[in-house]
mmCIF file of C-alpha atoms and ligand atoms in Angstrom:
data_model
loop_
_atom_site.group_PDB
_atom_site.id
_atom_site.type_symbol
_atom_site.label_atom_id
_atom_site.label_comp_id
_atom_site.label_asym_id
_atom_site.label_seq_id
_atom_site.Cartn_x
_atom_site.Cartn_y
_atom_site.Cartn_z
ATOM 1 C CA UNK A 1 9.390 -8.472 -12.481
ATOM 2 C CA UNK A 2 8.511 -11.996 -11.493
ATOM 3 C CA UNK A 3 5.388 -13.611 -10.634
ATOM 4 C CA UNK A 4 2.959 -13.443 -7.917
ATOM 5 C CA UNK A 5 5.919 -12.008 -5.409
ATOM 6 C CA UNK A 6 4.907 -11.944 -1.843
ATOM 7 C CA UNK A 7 7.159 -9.959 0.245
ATOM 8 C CA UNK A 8 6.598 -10.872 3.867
ATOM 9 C CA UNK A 9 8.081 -8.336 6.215
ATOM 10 C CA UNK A 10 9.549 -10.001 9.073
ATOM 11 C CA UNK A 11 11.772 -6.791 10.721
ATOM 12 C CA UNK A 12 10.934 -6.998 14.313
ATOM 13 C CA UNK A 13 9.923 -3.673 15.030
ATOM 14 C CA UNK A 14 7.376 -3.743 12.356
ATOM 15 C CA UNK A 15 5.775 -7.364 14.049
ATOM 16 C CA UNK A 16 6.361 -5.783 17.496
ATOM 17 C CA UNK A 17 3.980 -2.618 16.089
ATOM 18 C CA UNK A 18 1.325 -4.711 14.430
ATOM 19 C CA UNK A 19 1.282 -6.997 17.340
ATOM 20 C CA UNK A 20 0.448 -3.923 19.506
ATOM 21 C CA UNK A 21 -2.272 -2.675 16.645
ATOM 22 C CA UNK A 22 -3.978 -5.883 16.687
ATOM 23 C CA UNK A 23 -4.898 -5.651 20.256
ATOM 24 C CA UNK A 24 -8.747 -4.884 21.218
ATOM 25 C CA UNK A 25 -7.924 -2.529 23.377
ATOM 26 C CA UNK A 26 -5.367 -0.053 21.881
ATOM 27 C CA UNK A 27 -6.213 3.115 21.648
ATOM 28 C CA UNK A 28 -7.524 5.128 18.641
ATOM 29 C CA UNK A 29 -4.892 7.715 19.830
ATOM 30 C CA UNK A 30 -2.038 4.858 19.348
ATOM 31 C CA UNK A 31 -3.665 2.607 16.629
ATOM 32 C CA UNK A 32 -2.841 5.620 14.533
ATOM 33 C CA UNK A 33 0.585 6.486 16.015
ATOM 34 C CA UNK A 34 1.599 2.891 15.384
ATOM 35 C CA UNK A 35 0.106 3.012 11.464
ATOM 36 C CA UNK A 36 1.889 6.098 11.277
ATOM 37 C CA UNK A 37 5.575 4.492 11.903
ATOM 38 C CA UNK A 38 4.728 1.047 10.729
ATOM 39 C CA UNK A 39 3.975 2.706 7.183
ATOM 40 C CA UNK A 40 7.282 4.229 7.230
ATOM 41 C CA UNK A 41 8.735 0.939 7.946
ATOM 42 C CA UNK A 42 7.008 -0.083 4.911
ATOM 43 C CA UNK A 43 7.784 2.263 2.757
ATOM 44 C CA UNK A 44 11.208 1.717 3.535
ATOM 45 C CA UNK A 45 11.352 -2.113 2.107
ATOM 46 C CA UNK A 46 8.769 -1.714 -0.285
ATOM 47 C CA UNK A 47 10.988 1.172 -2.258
ATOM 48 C CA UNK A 48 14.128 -1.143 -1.650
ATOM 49 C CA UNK A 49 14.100 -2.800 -5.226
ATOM 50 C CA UNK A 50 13.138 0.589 -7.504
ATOM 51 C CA UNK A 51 15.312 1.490 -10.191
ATOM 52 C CA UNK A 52 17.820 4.125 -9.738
ATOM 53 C CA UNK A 53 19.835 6.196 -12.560
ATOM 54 C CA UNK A 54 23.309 7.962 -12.130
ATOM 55 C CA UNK A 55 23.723 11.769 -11.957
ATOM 56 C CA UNK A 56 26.741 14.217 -11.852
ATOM 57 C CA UNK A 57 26.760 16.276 -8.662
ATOM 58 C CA UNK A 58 29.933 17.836 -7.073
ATOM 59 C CA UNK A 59 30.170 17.556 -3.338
ATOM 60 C CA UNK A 60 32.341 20.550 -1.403
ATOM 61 C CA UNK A 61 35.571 19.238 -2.566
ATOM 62 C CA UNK A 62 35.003 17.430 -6.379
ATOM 63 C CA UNK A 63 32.635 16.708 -8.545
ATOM 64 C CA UNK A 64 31.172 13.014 -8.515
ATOM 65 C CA UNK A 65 28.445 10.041 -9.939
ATOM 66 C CA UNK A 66 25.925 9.660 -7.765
ATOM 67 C CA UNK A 67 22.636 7.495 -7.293
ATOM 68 C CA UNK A 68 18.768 8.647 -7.553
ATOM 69 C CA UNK A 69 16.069 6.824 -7.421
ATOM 70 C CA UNK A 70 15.048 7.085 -11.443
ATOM 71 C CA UNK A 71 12.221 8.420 -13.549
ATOM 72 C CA UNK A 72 9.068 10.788 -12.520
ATOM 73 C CA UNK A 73 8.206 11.085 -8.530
ATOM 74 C CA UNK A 74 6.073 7.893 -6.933
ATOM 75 C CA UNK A 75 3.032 8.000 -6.530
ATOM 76 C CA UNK A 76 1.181 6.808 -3.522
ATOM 77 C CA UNK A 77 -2.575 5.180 -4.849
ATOM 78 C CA UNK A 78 -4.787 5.425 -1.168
ATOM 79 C CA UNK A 79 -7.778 3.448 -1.222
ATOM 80 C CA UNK A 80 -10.206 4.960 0.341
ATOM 81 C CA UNK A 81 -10.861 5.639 3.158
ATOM 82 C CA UNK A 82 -8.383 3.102 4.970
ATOM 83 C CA UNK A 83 -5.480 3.712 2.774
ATOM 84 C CA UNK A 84 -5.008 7.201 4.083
ATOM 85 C CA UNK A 85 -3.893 5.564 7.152
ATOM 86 C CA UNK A 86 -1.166 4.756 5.431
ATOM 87 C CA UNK A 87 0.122 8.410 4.105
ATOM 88 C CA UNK A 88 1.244 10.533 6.365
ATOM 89 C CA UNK A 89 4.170 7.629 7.200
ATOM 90 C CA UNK A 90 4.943 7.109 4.005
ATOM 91 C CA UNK A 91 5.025 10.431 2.823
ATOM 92 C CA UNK A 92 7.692 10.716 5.997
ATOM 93 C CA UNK A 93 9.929 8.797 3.578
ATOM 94 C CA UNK A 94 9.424 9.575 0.785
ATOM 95 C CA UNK A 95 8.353 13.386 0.784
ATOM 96 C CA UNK A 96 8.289 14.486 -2.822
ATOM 97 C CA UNK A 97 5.598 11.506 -4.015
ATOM 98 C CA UNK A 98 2.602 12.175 -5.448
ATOM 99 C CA UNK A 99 -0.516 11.001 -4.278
ATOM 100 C CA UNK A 100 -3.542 9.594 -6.043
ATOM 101 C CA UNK A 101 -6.967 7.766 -4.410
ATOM 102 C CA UNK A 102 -9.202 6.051 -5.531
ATOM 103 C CA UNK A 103 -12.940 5.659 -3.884
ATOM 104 C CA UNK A 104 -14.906 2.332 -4.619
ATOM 105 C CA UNK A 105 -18.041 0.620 -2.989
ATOM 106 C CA UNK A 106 -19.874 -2.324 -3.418
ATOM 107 C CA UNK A 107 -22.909 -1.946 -4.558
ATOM 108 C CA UNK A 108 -25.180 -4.606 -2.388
ATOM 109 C CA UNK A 109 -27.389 -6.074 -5.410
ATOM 110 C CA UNK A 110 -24.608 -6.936 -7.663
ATOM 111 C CA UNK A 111 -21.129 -7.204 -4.993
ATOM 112 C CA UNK A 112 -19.432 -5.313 -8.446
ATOM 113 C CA UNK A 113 -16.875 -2.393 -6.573
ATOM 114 C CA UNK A 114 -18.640 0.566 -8.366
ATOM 115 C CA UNK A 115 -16.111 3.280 -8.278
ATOM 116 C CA UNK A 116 -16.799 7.154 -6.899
ATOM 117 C CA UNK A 117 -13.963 8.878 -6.848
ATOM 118 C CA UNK A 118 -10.560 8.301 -9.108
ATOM 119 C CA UNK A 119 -8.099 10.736 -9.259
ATOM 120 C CA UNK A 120 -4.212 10.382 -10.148
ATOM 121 C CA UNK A 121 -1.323 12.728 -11.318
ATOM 122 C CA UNK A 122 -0.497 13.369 -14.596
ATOM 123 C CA UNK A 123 2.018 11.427 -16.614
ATOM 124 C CA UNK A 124 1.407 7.938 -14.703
ATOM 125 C CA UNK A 125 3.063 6.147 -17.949
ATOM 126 C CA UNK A 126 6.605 7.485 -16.132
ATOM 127 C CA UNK A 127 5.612 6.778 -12.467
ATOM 128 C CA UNK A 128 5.792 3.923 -10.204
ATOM 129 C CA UNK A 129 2.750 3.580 -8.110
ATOM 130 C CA UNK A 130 2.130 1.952 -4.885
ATOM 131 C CA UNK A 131 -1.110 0.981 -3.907
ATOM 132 C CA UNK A 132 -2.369 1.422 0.094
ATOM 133 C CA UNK A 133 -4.953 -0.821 1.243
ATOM 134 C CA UNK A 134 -4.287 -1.824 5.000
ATOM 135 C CA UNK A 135 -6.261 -5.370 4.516
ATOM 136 C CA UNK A 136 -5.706 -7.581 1.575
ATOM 137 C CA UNK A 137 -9.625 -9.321 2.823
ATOM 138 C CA UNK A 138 -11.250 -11.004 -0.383
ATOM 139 C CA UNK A 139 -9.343 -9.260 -2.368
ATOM 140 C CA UNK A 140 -11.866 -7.602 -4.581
ATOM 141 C CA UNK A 141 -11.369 -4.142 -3.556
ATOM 142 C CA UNK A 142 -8.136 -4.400 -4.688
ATOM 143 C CA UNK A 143 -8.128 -5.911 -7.560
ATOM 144 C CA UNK A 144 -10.638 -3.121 -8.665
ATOM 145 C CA UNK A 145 -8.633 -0.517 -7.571
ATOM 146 C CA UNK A 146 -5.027 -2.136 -9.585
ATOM 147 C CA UNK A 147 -7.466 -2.414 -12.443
ATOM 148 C CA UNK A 148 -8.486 1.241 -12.848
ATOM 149 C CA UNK A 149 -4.832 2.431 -11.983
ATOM 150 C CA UNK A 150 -4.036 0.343 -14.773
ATOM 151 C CA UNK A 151 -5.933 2.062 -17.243
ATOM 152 C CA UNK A 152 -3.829 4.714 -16.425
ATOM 153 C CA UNK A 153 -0.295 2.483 -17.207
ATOM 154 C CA UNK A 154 1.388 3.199 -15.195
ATOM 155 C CA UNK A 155 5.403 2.271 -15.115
ATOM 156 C CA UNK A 156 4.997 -0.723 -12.492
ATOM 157 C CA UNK A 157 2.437 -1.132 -9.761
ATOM 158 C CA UNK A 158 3.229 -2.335 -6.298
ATOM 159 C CA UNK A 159 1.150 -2.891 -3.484
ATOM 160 C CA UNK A 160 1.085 -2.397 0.250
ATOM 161 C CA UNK A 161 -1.175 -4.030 3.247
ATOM 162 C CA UNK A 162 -0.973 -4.512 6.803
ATOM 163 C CA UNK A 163 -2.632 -8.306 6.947
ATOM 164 C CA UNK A 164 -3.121 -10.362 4.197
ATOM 165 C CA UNK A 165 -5.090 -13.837 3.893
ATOM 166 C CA UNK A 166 -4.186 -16.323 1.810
ATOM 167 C CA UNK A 167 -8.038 -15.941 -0.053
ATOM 168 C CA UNK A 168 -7.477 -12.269 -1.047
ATOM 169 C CA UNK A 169 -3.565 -13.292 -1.938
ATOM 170 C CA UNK A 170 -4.933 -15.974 -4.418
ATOM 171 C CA UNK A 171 -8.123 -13.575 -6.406
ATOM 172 C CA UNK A 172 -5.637 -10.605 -6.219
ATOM 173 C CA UNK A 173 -2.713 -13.151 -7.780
ATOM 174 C CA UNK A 174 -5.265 -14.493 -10.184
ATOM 175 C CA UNK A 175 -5.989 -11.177 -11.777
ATOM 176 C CA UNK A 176 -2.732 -9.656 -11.061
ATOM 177 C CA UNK A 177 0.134 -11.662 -11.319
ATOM 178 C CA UNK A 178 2.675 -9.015 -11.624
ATOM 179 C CA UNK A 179 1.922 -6.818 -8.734
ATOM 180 C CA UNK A 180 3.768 -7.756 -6.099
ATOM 181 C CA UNK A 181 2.206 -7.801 -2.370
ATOM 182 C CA UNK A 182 3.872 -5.961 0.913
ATOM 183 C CA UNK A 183 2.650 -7.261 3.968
ATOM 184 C CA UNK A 184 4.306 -7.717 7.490
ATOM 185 C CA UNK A 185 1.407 -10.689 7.905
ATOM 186 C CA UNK A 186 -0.558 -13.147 6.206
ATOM 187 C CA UNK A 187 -3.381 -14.404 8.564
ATOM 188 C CA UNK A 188 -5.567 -17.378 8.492
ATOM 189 C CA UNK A 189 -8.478 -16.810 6.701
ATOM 190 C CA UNK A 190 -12.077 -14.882 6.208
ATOM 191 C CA UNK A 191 -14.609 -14.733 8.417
ATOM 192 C CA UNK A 192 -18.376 -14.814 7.667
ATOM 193 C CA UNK A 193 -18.684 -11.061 7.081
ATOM 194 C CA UNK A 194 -15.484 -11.049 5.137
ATOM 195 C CA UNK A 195 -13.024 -9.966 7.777
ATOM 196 C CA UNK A 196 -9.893 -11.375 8.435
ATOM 197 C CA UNK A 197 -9.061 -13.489 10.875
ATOM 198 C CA UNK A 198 -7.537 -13.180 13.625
ATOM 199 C CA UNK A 199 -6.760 -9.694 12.073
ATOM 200 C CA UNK A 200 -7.215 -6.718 13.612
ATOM 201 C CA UNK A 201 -11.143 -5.701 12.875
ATOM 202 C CA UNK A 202 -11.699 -2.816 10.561
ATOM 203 C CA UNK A 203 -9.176 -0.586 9.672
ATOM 204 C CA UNK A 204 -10.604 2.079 8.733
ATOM 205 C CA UNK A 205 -12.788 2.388 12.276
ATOM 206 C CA UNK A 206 -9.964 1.910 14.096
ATOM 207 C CA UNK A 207 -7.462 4.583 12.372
ATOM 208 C CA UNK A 208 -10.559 6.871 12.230
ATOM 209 C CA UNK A 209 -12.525 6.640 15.602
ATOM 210 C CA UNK A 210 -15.743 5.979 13.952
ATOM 211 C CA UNK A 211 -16.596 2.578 16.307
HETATM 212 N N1 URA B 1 -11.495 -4.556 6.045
HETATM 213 C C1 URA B 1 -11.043 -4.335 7.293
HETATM 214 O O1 URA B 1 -10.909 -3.193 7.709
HETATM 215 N N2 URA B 1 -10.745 -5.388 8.061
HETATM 216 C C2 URA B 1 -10.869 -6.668 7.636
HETATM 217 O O2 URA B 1 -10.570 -7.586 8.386
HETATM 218 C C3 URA B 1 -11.353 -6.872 6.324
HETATM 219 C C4 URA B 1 -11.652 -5.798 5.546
#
């Protein structure tokens, strides 16, 4: 796979959706609705390029070669707690994955992510993961995350956002050059507190009520 891919995903019902997340005023009830079929929409383009093997089946009238998608099931990597957002959409498409999370803070003396929870299927050397983190922010978060699913080598790593910046594009790049990045939007830039901007405020509040 080349380097430092950035797949921007232009389809205009996936702009029209975020467009309609990113307002102030949208609902929980439909900030969720809209992750919901916006991850499906994802899901969709980001499984577009993975490899697919030939199999004998026989249809009602004659046997025939037929296409898969190849090797063990996916595996969907959530980072918690925003990356469950993502899913119950994906999993819409792509029913039989597997799904893994992994649970990181930052501890406030040292900024390191310190992990809490890491848990993944078996046999990740034949799976292809894909990493759900709705905001590619600094970028540190997810570059811890890709690290410890990387320990587990897994087949190929791909990961998913809603909104990028071009900060968290660069230190994610930097440490990962072969993971490439799905996002439907790449904004300007950080804020103070390390939210993007314009954005769409914290994810994780907004899919889960908790502001
Ligand atoms: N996390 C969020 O939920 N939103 C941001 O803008 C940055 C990090």
């Amino acid at each position: 796979m080349s380097q430092r891919q950035v797949h921007l995903i232009t389809h205009p019902l996936v702009q029209h959706k975020l467009t309609l997340m990113r307002k102030k005023d949208t609902s929980t009830k439909s900030f969720r609705q809209l992750v919901h079929e916006l991850s499906a929409m994802l899901a969709y383009e980001i499984t577009r390029d993975m490899p697919m093997q030939d199999i004998e089946i026989e249809t009602p009238l004659e046997p025939m070669v037929s296409r898969v998608i190849d090797g063990k099931k996916v595996v969907l990597a959530s980072v918690l707690r925003a990356g469950n957002g993502f899913l119950d959409g994906m999993l819409d498409v792509i029913p039989s994955a597997r799904v893994g999370h992994v649970g990181l803070y930052r501890d406030p003396d040292t900024l390191q992510a310190v992990e809490y929870y890491f848990k993944m299927p078996q046999e990740m050397q034949e799976r292809d993961v894909i990493v759900l983190d709705p905001m590619l922010a600094t970028g540190n978060s997810a570059v811890a995350a890709v690290d410890r699913i990387k320990q587990t080598q897994p087949r190929s790593v791909r990961f998913a956002c809603l909104v990028a910046c071009p900060q968290g594009l660069q230190t994610f790049h930097d440490r990962h050059p072969d993971v490439p990045v799905y996002t439907p939007a790449v904004d300007r830039g950080l804020n103070s507190h390390g939210y993007i901007v314009p954005g769409l405020g914290d994810a994780g509040d907004r899919i889960f009520g908790t502001k």
